[in-house]
Short mmCIF file of C-alpha atoms in Angstrom, two decimals:
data_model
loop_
_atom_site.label_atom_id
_atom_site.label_comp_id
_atom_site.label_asym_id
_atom_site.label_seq_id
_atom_site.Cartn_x
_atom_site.Cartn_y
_atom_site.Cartn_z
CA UNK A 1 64.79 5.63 114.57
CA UNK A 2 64.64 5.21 118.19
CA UNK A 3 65.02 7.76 120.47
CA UNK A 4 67.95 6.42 122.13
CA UNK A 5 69.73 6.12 118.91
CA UNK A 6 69.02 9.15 117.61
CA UNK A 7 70.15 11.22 120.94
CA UNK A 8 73.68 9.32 120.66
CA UNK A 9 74.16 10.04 116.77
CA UNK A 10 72.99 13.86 117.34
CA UNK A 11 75.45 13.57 119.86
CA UNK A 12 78.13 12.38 118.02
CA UNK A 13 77.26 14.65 115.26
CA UNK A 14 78.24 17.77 117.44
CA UNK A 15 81.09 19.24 118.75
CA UNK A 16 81.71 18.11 122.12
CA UNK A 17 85.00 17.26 122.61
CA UNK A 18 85.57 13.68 124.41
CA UNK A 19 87.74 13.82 127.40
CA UNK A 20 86.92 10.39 128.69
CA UNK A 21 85.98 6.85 128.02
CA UNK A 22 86.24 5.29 125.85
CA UNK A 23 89.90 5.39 124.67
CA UNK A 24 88.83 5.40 120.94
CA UNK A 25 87.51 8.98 121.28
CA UNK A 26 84.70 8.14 118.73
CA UNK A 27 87.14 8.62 115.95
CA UNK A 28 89.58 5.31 116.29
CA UNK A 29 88.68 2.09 115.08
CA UNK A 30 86.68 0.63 112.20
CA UNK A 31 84.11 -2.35 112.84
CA UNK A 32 81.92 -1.53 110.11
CA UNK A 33 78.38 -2.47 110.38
CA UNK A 34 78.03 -4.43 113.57
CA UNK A 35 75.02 -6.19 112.37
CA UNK A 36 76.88 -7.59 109.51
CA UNK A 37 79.56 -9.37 111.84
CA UNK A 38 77.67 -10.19 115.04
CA UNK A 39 76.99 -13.98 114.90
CA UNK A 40 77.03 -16.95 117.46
CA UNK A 41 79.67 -19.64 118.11
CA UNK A 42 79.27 -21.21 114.88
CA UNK A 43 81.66 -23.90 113.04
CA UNK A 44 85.42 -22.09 112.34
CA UNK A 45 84.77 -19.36 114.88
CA UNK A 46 85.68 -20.93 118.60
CA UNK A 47 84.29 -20.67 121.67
CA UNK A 48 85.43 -17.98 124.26
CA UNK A 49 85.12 -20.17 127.18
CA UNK A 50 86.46 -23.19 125.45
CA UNK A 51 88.43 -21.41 123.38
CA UNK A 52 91.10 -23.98 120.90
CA UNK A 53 91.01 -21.94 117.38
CA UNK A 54 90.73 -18.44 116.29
CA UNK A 55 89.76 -17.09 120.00
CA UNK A 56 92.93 -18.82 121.24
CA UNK A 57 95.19 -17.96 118.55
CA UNK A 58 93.57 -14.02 119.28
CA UNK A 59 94.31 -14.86 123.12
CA UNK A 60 97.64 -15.65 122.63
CA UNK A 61 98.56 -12.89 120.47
CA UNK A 62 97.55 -9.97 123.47
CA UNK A 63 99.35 -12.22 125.97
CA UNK A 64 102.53 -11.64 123.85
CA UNK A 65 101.95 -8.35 123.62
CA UNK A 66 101.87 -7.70 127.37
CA UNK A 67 104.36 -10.38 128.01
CA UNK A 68 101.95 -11.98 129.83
CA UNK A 69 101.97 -16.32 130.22
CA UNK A 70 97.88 -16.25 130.08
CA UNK A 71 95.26 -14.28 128.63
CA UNK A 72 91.80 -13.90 128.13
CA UNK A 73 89.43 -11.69 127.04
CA UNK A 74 86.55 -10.13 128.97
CA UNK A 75 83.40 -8.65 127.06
CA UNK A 76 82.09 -8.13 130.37
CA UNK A 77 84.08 -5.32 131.45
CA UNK A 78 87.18 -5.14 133.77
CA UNK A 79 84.31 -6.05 136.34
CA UNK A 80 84.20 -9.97 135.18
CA UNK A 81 87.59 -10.05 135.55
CA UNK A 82 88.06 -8.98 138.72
CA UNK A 83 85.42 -10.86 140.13
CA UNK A 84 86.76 -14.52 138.47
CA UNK A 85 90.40 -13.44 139.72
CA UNK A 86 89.26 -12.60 143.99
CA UNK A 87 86.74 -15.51 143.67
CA UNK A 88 89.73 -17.96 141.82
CA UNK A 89 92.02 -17.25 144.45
CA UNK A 90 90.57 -17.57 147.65
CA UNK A 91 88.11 -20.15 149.02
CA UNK A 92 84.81 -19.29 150.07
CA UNK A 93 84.84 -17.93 153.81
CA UNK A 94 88.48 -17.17 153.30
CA UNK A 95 90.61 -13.99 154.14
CA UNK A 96 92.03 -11.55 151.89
CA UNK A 97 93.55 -7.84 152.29
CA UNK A 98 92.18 -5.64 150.46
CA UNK A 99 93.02 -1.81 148.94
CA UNK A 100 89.94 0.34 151.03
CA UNK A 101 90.38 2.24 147.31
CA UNK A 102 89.10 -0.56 145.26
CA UNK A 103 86.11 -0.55 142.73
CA UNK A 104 82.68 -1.88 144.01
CA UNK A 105 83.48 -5.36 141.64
CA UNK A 106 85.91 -6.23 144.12
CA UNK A 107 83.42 -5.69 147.37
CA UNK A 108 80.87 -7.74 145.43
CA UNK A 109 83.75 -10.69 145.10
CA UNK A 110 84.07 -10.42 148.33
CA UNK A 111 79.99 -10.26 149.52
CA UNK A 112 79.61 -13.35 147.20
CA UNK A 113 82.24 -15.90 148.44
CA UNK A 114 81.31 -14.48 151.95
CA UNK A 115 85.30 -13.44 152.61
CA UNK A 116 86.79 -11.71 155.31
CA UNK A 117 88.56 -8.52 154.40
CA UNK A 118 91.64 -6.74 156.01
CA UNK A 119 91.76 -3.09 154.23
CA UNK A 120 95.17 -1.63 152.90
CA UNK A 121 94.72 1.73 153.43
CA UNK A 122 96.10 4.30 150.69
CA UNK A 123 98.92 7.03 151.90
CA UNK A 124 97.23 10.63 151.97
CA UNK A 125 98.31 12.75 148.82
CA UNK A 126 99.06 15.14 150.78
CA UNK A 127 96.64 18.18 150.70
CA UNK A 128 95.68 17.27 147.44
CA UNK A 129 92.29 16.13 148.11
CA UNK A 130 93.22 12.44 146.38
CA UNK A 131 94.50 9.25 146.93
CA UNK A 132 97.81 8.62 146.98
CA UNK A 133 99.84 5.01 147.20
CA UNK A 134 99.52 1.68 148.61
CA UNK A 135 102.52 1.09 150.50
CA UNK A 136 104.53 -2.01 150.40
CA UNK A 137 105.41 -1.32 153.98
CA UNK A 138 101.43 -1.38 154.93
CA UNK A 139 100.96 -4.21 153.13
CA UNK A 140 104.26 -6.11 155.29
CA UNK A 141 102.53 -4.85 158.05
CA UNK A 142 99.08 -6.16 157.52
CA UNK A 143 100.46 -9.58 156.22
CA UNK A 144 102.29 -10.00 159.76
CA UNK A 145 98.87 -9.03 161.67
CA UNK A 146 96.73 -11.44 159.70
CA UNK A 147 98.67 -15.00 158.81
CA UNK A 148 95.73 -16.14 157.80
CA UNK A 149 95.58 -14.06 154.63
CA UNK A 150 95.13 -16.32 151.21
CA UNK A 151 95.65 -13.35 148.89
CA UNK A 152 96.47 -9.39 148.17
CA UNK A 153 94.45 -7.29 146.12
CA UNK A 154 94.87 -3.73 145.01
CA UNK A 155 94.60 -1.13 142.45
CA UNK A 156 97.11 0.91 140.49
CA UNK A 157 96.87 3.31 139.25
CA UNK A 158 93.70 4.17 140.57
CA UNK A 159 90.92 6.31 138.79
CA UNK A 160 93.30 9.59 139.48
CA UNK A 161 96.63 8.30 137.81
CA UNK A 162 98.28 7.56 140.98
CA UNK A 163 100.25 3.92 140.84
CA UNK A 164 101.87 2.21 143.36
CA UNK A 165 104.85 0.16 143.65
CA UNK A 166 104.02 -2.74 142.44
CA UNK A 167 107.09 -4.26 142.17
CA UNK A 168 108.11 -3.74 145.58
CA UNK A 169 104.61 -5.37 146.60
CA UNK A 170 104.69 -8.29 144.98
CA UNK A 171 107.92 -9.37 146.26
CA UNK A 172 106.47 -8.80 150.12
CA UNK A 173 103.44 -11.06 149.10
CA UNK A 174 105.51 -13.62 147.38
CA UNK A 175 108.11 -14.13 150.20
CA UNK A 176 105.05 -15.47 151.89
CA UNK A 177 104.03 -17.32 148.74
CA UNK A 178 100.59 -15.80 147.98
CA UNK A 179 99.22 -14.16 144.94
CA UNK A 180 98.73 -10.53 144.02
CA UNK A 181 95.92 -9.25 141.84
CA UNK A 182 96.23 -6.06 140.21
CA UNK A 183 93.32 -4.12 139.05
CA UNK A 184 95.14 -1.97 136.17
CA UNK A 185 92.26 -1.40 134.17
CA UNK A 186 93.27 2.68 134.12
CA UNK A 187 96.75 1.18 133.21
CA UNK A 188 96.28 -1.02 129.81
CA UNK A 189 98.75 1.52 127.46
CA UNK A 190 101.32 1.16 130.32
CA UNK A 191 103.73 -0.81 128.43
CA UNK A 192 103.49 0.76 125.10
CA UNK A 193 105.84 3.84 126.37
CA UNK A 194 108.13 4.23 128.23
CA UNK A 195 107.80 7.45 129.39
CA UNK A 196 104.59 5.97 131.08
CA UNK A 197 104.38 3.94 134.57
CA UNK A 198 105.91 0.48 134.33
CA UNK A 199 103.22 -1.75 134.47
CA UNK A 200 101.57 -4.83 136.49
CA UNK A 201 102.78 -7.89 134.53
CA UNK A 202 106.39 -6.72 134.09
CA UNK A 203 106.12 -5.81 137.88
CA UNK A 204 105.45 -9.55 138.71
CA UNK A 205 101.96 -9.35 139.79
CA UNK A 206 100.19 -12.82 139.49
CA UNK A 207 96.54 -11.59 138.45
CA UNK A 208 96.49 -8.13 136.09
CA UNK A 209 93.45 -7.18 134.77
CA UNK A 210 93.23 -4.41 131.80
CA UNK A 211 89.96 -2.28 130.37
CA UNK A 212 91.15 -1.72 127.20
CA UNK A 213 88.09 0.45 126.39
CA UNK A 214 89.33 2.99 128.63
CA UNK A 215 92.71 3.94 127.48
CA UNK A 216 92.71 1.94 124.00
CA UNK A 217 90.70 2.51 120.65
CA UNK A 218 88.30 -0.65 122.06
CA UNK A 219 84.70 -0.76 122.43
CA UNK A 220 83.17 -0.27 125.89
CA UNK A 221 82.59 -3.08 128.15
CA UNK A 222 86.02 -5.01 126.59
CA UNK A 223 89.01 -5.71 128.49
CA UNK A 224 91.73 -8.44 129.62
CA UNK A 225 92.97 -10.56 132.19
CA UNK A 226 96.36 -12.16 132.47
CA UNK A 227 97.33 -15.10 134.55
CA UNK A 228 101.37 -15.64 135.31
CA UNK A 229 103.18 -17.77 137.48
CA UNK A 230 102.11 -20.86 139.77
CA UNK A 231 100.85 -19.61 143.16
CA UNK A 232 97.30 -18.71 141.55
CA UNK A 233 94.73 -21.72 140.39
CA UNK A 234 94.40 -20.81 136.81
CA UNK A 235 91.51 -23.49 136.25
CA UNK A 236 89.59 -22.37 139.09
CA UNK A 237 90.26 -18.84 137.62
CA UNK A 238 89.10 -19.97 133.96
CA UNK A 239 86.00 -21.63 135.57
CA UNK A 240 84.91 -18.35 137.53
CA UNK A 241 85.52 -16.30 133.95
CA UNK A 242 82.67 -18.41 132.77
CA UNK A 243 80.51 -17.75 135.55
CA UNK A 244 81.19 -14.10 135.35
CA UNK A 245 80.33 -13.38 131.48
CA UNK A 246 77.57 -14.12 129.42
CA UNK A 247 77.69 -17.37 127.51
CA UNK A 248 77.13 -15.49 124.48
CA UNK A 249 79.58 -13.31 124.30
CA UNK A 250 79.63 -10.85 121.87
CA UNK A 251 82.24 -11.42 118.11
CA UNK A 252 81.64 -7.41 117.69
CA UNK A 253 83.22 -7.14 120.89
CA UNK A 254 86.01 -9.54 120.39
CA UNK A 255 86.56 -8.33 116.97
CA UNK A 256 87.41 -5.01 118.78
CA UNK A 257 89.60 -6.35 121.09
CA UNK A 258 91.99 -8.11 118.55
CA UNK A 259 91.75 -5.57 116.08
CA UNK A 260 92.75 -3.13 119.22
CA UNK A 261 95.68 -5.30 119.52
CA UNK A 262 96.55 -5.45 115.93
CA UNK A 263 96.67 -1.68 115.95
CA UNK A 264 98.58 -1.26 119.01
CA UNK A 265 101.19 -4.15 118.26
CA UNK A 266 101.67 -2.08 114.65
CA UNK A 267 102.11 1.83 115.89
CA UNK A 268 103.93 1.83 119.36
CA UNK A 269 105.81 4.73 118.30
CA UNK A 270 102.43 6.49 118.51
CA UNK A 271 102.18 6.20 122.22
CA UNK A 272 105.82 8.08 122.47
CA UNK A 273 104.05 10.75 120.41
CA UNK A 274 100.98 10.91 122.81
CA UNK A 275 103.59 11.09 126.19
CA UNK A 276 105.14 13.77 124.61
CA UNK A 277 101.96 15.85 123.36
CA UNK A 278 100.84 15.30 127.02
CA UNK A 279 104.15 16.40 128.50
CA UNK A 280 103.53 19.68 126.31
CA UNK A 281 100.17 20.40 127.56
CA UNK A 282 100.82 19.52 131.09
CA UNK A 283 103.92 22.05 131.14
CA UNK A 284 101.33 25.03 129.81
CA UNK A 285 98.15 24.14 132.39
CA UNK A 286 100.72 24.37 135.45
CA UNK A 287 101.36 27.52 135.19
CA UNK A 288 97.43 28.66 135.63
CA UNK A 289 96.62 30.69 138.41
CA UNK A 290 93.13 29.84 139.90
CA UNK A 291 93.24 26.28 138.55
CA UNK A 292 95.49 23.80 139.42
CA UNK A 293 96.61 20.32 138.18
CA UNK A 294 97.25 17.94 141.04
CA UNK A 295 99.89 15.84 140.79
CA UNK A 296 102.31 13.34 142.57
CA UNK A 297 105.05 11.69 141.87
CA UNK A 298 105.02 8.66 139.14
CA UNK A 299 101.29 9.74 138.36
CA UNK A 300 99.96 8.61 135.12
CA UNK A 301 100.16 11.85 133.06
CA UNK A 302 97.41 10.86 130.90
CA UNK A 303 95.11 11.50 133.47
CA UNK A 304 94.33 15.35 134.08
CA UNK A 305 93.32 16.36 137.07
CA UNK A 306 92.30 19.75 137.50
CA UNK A 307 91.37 21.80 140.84
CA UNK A 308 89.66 25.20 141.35
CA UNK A 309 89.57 24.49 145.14
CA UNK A 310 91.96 28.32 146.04
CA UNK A 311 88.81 29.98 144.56
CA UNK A 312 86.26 27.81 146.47
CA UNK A 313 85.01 26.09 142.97
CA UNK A 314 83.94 22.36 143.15
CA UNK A 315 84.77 19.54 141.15
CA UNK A 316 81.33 19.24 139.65
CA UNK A 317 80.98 23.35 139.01
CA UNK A 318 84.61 23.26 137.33
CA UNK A 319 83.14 19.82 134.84
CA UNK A 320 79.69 22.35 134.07
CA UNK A 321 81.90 24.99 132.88
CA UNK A 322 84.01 23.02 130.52
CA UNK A 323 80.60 21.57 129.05
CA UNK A 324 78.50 24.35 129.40
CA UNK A 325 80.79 26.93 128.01
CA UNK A 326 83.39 24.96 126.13
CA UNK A 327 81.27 21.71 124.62
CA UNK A 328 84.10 19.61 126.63
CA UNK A 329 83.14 16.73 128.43
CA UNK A 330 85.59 15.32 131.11
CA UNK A 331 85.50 12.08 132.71
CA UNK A 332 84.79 12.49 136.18
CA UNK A 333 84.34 15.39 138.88
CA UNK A 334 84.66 14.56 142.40
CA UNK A 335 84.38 16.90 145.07
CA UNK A 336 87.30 19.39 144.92
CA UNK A 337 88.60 18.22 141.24
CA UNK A 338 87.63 16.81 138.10
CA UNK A 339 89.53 14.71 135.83
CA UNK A 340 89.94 14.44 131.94
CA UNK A 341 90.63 11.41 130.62
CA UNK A 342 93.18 11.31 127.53
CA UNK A 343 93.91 8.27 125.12
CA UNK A 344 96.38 7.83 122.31
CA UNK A 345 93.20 8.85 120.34
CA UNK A 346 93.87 12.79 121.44
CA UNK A 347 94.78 14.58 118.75
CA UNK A 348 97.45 17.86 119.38
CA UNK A 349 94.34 19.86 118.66
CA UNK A 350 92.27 18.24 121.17
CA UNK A 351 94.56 18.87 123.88
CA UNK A 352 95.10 22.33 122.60
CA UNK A 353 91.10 22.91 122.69
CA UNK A 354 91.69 21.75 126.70
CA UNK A 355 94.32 23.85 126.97
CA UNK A 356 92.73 27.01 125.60
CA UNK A 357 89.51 26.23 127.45
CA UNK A 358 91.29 26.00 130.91
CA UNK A 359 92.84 29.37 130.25
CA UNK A 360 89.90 31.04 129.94
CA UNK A 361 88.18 29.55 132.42
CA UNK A 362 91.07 30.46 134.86
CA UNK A 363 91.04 33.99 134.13
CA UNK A 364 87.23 33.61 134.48
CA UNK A 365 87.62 32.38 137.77
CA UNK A 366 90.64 35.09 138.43
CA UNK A 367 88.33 37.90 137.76
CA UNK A 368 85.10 36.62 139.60
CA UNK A 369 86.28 34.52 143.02
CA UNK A 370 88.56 35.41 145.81
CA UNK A 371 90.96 33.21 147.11
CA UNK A 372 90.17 30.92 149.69
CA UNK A 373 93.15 30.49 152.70
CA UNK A 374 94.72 27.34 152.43
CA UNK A 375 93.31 25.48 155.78
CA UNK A 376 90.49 26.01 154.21
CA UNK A 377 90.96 22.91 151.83
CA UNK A 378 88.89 19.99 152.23
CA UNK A 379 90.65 16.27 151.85
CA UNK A 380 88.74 13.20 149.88
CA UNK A 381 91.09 10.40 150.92
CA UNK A 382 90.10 7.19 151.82
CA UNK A 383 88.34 7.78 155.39
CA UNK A 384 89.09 4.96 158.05
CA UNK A 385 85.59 3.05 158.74
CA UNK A 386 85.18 0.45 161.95
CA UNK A 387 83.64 -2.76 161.06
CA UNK A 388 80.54 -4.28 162.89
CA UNK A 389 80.55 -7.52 161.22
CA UNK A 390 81.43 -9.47 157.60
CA UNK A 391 80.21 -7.69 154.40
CA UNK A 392 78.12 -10.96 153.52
CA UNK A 393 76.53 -11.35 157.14
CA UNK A 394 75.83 -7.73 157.24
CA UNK A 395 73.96 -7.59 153.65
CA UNK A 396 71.33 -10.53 155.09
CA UNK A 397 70.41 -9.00 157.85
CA UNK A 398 66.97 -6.71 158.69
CA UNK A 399 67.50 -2.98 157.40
CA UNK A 400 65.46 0.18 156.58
CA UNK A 401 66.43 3.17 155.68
CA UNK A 402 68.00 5.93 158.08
CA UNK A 403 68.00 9.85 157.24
CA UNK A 404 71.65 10.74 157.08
CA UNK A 405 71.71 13.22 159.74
CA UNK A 406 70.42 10.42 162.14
CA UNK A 407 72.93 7.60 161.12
CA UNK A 408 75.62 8.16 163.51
CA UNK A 409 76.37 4.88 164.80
CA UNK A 410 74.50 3.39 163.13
CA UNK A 411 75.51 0.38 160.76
CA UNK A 412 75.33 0.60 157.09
CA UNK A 413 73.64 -2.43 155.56
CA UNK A 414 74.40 -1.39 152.10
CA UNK A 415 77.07 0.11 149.77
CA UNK A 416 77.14 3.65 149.39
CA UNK A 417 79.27 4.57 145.89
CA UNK A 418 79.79 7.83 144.61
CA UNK A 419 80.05 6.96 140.52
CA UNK A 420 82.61 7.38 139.44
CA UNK A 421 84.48 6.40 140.39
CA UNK A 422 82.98 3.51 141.91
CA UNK A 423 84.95 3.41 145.42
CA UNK A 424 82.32 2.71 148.33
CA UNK A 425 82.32 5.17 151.04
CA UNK A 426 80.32 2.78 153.32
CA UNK A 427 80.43 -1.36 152.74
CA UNK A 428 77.47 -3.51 154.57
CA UNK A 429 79.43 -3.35 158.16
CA UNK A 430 80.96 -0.62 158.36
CA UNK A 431 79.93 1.72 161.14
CA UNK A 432 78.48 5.01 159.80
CA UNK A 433 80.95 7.68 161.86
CA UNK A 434 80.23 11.69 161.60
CA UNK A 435 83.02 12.03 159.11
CA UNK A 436 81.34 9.55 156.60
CA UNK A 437 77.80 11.05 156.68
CA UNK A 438 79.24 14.95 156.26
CA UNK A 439 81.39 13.55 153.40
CA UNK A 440 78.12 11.77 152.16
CA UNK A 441 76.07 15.02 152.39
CA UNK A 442 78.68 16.55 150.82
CA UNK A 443 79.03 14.72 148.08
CA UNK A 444 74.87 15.02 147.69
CA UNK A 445 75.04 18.63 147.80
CA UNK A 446 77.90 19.29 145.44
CA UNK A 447 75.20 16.96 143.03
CA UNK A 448 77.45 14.23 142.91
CA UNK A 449 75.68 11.20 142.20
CA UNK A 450 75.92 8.64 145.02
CA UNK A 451 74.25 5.40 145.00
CA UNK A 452 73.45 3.88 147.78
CA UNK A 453 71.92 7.01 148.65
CA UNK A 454 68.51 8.01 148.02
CA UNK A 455 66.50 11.21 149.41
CA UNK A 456 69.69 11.68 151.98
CA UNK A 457 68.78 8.47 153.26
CA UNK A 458 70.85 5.06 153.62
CA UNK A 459 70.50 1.50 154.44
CA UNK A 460 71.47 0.64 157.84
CA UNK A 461 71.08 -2.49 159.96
CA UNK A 462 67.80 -2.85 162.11
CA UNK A 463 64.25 -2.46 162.03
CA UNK A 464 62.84 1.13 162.12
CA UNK A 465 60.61 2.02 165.17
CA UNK A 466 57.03 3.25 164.34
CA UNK A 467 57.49 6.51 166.05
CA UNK A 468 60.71 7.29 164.05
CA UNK A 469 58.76 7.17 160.35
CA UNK A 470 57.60 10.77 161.29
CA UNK A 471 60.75 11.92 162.34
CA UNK A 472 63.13 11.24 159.42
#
């Protein structure tokens, strides 16, 4: 057995308890042996990218599902999807606006058709440390500034829970008769209950695109995209899905998608039960006293965030507890927070084991910290960046790199993304300001992972001076 293989099935032998992706929690979902149904586009079986029989029929069954006109699988990830929808809807060299909050796939779209980018800045969650909304007001705004725009992209909810007003948005963008793309991929059990947000397709958006590995019982990498209405090039769309996935895509991945949908389409009421467990749970964890769950209004409850910032402990300390002490594994940690991802897959004991662990924990912390004053809260919002020059431009040009504490001014020639969740702090462009390098640091020193980032050290534009290898 390889090593590899037998790490992950001592893994999944033990009792960690999964609170993140993917949605099927290990437990959910039955392929059998994948060996014994992974086989090649051969007569009966269709053809994803030309698909007429089976695929289609597959297709057209998840489009029903989510009301959609159009849909198509992905067994690249969320990431195919939302590179074939920016690159189907805009020409090369062309203008879009942009969420600052969206995933590194997006920046890529736009570094590979070479398009200008207007950024829709998030509102502040207030002293939450997170993102909150895109505004439809902000977006109004931006669309009068730049006519020029071809297209509107953004993402709800994001990686926290927090969803915007879609609905709202898309009618600003379609008064001027452009398309909206949606990157829901947090969002694909939206519909299924509806004591969850209402989601991106209902809400008129033109492009949606769904990960149903990360909130469904579906195997990583698969997910959706769904086409409606006639201001986007569907064709041009289909084409790009093609050049975005592998020609051989994968039947044990399809497999799971349908048989994802099958299940879904067949026990609704079990998403009721899952709002309602989480309801429960959320109720007990607010009343802690030296953790706290962030939260803002319309926030997708099946995303936990927990805080144990009034007692000065990080993000990444509060995710080491839970999996040192606890054998719980959460989903992200991110500076002053960390995040558990749930799934209709969480059993009432699972939660409960959360629930137990965070008391604990917080009387832990109650016993061992003091209290930190209020202004002493840091923020992790979106910061503002100044641009130097085109993302594509930028990314061809000379670069070396730049110790942090020298690269004030300086412009970054690369992305730097904490993971997750995957939202660049620095593009190729942007100018590195003293806010972005201490958040940087910070992020380096709380052991974040950052990429992009390497020894303290960045990409910027330019060609390093001899004298200044001894210095940095």
């Amino acid at each position: 057995m390889s090593e590899l293989l037998k790490k992950l099935e001592t893994y999944a032998d033990s009792d960690y308890l999964p609170m993140h992706m993917p949605g099927h929690k290990r437990r959910m979902g039955d392929l059998g042996n994948p060996f014994f149904i992974d086989i090649t586009e051969i007569d009966g079986f269709d053809d994803l990218h030309h698909a007429e029989g089976i695929l289609k029929q597959a297709e057209e069954r998840a489009a029903e599902l989510y009301g959609s006109e159009e849909t198509h699988y992905l067994v690249n990830g969320s990431t195919s999807g939302i590179l074939a929808a920016i690159s189907g809807c805009t020409a090369a060299g062309g203008t879009v606006l942009l969420a600052r909050n969206s995933h590194k796939s997006a920046y890529h779209a736009v570094l590979l058709r070479g398009l200008h980018v207007h950024y829709i800045y998030p509102q502040p969650a207030g002293k939450m440390g997170i993102n909150g909304p895109v505004t439809a007001e902000n977006v109004d705004r931006l669309l009068e500034e730049h006519p020029e725009t071809k297209m509107v992209y953004i993402t709800s909810p994001t990686y926290d829970g927090v969803v915007s007003d879609v609905e709202q948005i898309a009618e600003v963008v379609h008064r001027r008769k452009l398309p909206l793309i949606v990157d829901e991929a947090h969002g694909a059990h939206f519909p299924f209950s509806e004591q969850f947000p209402k989601d991106s397709v209902s809400c008129g958006a033109d492009v949606v695109i769904h990960s149903v590995h990360k909130t469904l019982p579906s195997l990583t990498q698969t997910a959706l995209i769904h086409l409606n209405g006639d201001l986007i090039n569907r064709e041009k769309i289909r084409y790009f899905l093609g050049v975005y996935q592998s020609s051989s895509p994968s039947y044990v991945m399809m497999a799971g998608i349908d048989q994802c949908m099958e299940w879904v389409s067949s026990h609704r009421k079990e998403f009721d039960s899952f709002a309602q467990r989480l309801q429960e749970v959320r109720a007990e964890l607010r009343k802690l006293q030296a953790l706290e769950l962030l939260e803002v209004p319309g926030i997708d409850p099946s995303k936990i965030l927990l805080s144990g910032r009034r007692y000065s402990v990080t993000g990444n300390e509060l995710s080491d507890m839970l999996r040192e002490d606890f054998h719980i594994e959460l989903e992200m940690a991110c500076g002053e927070y960390a995040c558990a991802l749930t799934s209709v897959a969480d059993r009432q004991e699972d939660l409960r084991r959360l629930l137990e662990a965070c008391r604990k924990l917080d009387e832990k912390i109650l016993r061992e910290r003091n209290q930190v004053p209020e202004k002493q809260y840091g923020t992790d919002n979106v910061l503002k960046t100044r641009h130097a020059g085109t993302i594509q431009e930028t990314f061809e040009q000379p670069s070396f790199w730049c110790d942090l504490k020298a690269s004030d001014g300086k412009v970054s020639s690369g992305f730097v993304i904490p993971y997750p969740p995957g939202i660049p702090l620095l593009v190729p462009g942007e100018e590195v300001t003293e806010e972005i390098r201490d958040r940087i640091l910070r992020y380096v020193q709380d052991g974040l992972t950052v990429y992009g980032c390497e020894n303290q050290k960045i990409k910027v534009v330019g060609k390093q001076e001899t004298w200044e290898k001894y210095f940095v």
